[in-house]
Short mmCIF file of C-alpha atoms in Angstrom, two decimals:
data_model
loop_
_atom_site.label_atom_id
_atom_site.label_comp_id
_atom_site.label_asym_id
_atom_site.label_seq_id
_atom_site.Cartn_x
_atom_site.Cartn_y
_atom_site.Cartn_z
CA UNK A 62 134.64 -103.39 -111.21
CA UNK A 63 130.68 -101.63 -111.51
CA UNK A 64 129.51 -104.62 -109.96
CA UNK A 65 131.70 -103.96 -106.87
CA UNK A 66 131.43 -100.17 -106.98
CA UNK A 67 127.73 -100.59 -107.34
CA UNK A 68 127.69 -102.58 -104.28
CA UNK A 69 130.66 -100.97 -102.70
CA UNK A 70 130.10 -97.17 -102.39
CA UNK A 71 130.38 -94.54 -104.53
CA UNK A 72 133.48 -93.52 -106.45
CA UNK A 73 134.38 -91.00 -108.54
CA UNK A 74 135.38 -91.57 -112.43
CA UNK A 75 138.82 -92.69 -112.60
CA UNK A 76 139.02 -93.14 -108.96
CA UNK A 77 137.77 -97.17 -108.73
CA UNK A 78 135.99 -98.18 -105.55
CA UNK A 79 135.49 -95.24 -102.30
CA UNK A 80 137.74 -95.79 -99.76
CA UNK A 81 136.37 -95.90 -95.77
CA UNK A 82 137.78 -93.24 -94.21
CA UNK A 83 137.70 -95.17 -90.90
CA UNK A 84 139.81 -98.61 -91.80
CA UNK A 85 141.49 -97.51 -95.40
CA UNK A 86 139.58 -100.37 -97.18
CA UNK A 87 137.01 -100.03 -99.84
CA UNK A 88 133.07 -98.90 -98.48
CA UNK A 89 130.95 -101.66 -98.56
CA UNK A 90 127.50 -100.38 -97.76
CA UNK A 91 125.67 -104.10 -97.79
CA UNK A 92 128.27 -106.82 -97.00
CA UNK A 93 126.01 -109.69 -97.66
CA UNK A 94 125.02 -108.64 -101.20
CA UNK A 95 128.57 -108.16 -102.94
CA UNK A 96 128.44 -111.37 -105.19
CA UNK A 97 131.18 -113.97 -104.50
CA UNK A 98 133.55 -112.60 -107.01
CA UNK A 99 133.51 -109.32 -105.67
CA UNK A 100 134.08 -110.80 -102.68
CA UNK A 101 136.96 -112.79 -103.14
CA UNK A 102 138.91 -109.48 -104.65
CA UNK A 103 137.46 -107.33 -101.81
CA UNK A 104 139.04 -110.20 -99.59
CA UNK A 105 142.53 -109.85 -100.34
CA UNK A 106 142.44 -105.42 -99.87
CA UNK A 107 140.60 -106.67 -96.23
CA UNK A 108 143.12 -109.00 -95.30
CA UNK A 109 146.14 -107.07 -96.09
CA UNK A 110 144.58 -104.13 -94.35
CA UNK A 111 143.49 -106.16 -91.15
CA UNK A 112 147.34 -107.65 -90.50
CA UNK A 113 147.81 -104.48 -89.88
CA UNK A 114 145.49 -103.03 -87.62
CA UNK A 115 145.71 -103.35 -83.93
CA UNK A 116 143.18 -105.99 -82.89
CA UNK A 117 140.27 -105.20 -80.47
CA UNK A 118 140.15 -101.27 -81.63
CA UNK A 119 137.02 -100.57 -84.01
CA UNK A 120 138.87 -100.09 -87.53
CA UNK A 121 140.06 -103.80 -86.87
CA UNK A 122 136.49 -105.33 -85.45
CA UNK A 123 134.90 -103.01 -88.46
CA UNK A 124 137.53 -105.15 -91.56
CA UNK A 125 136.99 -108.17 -89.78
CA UNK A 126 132.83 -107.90 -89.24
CA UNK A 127 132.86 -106.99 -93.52
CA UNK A 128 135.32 -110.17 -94.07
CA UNK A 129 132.81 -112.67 -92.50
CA UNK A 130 129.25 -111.17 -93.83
CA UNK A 131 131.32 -110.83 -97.58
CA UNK A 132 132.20 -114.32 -97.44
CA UNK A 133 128.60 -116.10 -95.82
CA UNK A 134 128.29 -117.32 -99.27
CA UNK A 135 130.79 -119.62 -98.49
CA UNK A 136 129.04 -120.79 -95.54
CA UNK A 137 125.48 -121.43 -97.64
CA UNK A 138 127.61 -123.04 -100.41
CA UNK A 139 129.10 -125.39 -97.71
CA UNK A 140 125.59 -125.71 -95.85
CA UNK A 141 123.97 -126.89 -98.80
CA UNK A 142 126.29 -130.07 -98.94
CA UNK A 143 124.39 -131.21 -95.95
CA UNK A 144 120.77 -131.23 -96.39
CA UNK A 145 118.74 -134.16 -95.66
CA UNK A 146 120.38 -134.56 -92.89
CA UNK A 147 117.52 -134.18 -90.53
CA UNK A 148 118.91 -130.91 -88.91
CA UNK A 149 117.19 -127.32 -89.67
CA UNK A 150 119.25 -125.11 -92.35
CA UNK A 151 119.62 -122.21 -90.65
CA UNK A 152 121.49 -124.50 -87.39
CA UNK A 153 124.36 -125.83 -90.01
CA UNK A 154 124.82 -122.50 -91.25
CA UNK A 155 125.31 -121.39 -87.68
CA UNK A 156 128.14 -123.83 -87.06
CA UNK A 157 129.00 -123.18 -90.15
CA UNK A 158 129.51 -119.60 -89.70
CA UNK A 159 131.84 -120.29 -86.52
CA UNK A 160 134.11 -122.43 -89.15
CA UNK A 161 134.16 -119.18 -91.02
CA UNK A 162 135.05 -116.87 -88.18
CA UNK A 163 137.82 -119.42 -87.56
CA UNK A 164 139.19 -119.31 -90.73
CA UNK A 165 139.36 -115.46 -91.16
CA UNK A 166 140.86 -115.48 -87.79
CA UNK A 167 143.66 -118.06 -88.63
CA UNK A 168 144.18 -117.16 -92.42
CA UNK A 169 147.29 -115.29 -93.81
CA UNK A 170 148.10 -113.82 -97.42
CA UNK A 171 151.31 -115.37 -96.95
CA UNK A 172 150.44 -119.04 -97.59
CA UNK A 173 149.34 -117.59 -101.29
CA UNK A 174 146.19 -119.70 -101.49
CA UNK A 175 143.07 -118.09 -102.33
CA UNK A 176 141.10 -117.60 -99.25
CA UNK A 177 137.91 -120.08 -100.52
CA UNK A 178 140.34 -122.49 -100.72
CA UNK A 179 141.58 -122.30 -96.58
CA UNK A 180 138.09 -121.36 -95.34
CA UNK A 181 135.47 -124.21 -97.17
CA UNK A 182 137.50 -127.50 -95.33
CA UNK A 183 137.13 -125.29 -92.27
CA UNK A 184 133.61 -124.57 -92.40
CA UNK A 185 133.17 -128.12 -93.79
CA UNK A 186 135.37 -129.27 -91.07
CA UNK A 187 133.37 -127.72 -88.06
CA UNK A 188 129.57 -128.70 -89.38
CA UNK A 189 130.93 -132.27 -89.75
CA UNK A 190 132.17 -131.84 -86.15
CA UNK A 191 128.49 -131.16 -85.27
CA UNK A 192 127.22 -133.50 -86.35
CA UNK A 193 129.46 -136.24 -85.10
CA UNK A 194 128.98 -134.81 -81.44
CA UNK A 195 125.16 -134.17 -81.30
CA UNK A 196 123.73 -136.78 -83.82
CA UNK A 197 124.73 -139.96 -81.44
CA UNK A 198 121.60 -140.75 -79.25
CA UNK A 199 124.34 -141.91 -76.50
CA UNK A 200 127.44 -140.40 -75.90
CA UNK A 201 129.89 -142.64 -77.33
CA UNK A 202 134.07 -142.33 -77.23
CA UNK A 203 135.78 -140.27 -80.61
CA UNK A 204 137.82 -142.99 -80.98
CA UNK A 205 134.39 -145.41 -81.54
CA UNK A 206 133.04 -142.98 -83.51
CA UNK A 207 135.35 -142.73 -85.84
CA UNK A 208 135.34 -146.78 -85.79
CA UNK A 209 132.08 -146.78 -86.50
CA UNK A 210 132.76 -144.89 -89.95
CA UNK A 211 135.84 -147.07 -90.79
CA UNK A 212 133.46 -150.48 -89.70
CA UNK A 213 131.03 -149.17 -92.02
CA UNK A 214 133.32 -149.17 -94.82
CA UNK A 215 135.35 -152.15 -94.20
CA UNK A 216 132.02 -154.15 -94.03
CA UNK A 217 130.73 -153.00 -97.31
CA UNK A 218 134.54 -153.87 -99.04
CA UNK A 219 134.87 -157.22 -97.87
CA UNK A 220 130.91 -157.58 -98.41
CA UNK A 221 131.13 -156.81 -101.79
CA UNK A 222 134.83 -159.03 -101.94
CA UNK A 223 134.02 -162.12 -100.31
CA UNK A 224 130.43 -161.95 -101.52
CA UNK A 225 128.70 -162.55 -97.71
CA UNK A 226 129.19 -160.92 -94.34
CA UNK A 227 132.41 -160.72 -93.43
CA UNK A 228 133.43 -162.84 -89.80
CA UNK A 229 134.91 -160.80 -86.75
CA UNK A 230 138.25 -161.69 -87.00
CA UNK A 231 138.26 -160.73 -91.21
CA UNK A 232 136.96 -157.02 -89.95
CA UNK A 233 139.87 -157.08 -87.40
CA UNK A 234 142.46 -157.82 -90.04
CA UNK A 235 141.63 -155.21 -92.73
CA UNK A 236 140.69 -152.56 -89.87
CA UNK A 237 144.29 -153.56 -87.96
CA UNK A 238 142.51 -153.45 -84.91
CA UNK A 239 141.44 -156.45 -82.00
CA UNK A 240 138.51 -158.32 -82.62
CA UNK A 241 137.20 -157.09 -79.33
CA UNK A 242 137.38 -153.61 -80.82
CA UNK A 243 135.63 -154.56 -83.52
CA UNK A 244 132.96 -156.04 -81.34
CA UNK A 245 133.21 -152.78 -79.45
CA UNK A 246 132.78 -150.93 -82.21
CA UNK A 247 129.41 -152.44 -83.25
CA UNK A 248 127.84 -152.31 -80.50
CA UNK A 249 128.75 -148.38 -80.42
CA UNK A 250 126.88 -148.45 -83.81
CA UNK A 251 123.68 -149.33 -81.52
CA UNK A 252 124.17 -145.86 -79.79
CA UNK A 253 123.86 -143.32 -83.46
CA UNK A 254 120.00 -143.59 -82.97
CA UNK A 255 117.28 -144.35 -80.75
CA UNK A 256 113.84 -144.48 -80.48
CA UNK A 257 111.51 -142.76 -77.26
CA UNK A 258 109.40 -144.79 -75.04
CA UNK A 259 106.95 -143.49 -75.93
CA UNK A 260 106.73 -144.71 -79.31
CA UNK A 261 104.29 -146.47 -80.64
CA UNK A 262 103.86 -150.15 -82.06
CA UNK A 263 101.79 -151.62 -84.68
CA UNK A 264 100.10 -154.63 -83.16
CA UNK A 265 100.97 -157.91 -85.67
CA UNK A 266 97.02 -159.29 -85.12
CA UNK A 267 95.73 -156.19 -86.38
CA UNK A 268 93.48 -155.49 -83.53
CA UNK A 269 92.57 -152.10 -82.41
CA UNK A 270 94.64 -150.47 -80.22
CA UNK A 271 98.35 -149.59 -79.63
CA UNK A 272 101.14 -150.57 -77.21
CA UNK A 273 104.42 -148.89 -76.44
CA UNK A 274 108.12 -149.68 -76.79
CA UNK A 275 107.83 -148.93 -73.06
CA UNK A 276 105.67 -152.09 -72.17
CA UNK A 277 108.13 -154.42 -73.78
CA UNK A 278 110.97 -153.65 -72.48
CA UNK A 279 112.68 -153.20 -68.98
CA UNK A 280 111.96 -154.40 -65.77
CA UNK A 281 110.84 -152.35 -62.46
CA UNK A 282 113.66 -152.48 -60.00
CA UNK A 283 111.92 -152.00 -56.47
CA UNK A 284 115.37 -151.43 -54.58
CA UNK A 285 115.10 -148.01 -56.74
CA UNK A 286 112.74 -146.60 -54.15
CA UNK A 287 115.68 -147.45 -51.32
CA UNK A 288 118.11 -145.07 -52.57
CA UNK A 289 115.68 -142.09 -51.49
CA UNK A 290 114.94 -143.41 -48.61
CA UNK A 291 118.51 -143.72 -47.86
CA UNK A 292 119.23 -140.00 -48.91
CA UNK A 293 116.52 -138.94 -46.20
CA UNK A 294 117.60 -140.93 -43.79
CA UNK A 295 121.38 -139.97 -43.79
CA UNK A 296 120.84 -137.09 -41.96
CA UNK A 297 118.53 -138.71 -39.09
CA UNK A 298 120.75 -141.61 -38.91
CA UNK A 299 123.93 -139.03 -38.35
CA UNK A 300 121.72 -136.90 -35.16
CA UNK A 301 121.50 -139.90 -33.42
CA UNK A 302 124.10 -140.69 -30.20
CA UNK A 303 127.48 -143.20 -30.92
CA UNK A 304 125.53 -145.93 -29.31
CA UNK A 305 122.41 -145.86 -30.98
CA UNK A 306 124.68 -145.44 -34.47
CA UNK A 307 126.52 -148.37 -33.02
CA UNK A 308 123.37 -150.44 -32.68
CA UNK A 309 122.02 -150.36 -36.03
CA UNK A 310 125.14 -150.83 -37.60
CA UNK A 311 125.42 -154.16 -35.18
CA UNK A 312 121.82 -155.09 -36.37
CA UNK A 313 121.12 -153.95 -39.70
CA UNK A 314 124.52 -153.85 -41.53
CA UNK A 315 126.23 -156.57 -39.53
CA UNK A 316 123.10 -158.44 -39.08
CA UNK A 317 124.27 -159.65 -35.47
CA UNK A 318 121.47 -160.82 -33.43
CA UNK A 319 119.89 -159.13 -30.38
CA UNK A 320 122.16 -161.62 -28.29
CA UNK A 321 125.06 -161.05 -29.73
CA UNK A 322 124.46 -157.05 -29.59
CA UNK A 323 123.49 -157.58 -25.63
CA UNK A 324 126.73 -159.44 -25.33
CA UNK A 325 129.12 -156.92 -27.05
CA UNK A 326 127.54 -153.91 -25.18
CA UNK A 327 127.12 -155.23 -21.99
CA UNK A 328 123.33 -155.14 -21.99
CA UNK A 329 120.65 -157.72 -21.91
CA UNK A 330 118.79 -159.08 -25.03
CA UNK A 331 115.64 -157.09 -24.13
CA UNK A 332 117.34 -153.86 -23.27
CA UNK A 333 118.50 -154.31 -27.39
CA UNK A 334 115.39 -154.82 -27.95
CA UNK A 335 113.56 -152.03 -27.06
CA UNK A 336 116.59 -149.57 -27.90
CA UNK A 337 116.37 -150.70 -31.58
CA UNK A 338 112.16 -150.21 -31.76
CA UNK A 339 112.47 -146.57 -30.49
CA UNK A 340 115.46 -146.00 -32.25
CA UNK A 341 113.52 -147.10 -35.54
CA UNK A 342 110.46 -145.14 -34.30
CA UNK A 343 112.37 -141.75 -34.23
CA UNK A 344 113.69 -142.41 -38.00
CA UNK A 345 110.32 -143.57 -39.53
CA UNK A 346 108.61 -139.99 -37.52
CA UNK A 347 111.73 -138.07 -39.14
CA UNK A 348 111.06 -139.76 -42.77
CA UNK A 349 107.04 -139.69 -42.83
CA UNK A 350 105.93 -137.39 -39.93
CA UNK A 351 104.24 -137.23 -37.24
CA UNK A 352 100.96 -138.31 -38.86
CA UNK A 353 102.15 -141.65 -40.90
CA UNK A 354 104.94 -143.18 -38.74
#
């Protein structure tokens, strides 16, 4: 008990650990440096005192502010399961620290459990979830992520069973799912990492000089450039009268002849003709001005 009135306040002899006048628990002048004992018999007087207190008034925000700095231990101790994972410290014990808010928030003395014991699988629990849904490179299903563990495993037991790599259908049988779940599954495997562009590869030869992923791979579509060109042209195409609408729908969509549109519209061949050039003359001043149509 010095330890905790040491850290806790001042008390008089006889009198334990200082009450706070403003929420009936004990004073705790630095939260974060009462030692995880401390903390966990602090925890129970907080608890018992915050069922009690109206929540949103300051006594209540006060108890429940001490509960989650007391207890950030718990977070750090969790945290530290998870380095090497690629992802700065100080962001897992971030999400960490929302699994702990959660936990104070949903814990109650009444399921007599000690309070470590509820709030670590809930601050594991939410850094896990983290990780599952920003360490994909592609956004990828829950239900294939959580394949992709179970193919992981059931690979490496049949692996290590059969002595080679197990078939399709063997995966599908000891996973109880379809072979083309399986074979969905692996190719969501593709989507947990990636690599840019940009990157850089080591030519085979030797020879000076690098190339990138980029240069290798892909094709250039040139109907890409069409879809902005249709975009502008949407609003030119809708300013123009029924007939002339009418026209290049005949021509360009339809792909009727000039004959055929003379025919339907009661207009000679030549009459088309010149309709459709000025018609496409207004659209290509509308898309590159005046000084490039």
């Amino acid at each position: 008990m010095d330890a905790v009135t040491a850290r806790t306040g001042t008390a008089t002899a006889g009198q334990g650990v200082a009450e706070d006048p403003r929420a009936g628990v004990p004073f705790v002048d630095t939260p974060t440096r009462v030692s995880p004992r401390d903390a966990r018999e602090l925890s129970r007087r907080f608890f018992d005192r915050l069922a009690v207190l109206e929540e949103g008034t300051p006594e209540h925000q006060y108890v429940r502010n001490t509960l989650i700095e007391m207890n950030l231990s718990l977070v750090r101790y969790a945290a530290s399961r998870f380095r090497g994972r690629g992802d700065a410290t100080e962001d897992i014990v971030q999400v960490g620290t929302i699994g702990l808010i959660k936990a104070i928030d949903r814990f109650e003395l009444s399921r007599e459990v000690e309070f470590t014991s509820f709030a670590v699988p809930c601050i594991v629990g939410e850094i896990k979830r983290f990780f599952r849904d920003t360490s994909w490179a592609v956004h990828v299903p829950r239900r294939l992520q959580e394949a992709r563990v179970e193919l992981a495993r059931a690979t490496d037991e049949l692996q290590t069973r059969l002595g080679r790599m197990p078939t399709t259908r063997e995966l599908s049988q000891l996973m109880s799912l379809s072979e083309e779940e399986v074979v969905e599954a692996r190719k969501a495997s593709n989507c947990y990492t990636s690599a840019s562009l940009d990157a850089a590869l080591a030519s085979e030869s030797g020879a000076d000089g690098e190339s990138l992923l980029a240069d290798f791979i892909g094709v250039e579509e040139p109907a890409l450039e069409l879809v902005e060109d249709f975009h502008s042209l949407a609003p030119l195409i809708a300013a123009l009268e029924p007939r002339e609408q009418r026209i290049l729908h005949l021509r360009f969509v339809e792909e009727r002849t000039q004959a055929e549109i003379g025919r339907e519209l009661g207009i000679s061949q030549m009459h088309v003709s010149r309709l459709i050039s000025r018609v496409v003359r207004r659209l290509r001043t509308g898309l590159l001005g005046p000084d490039l149509a």
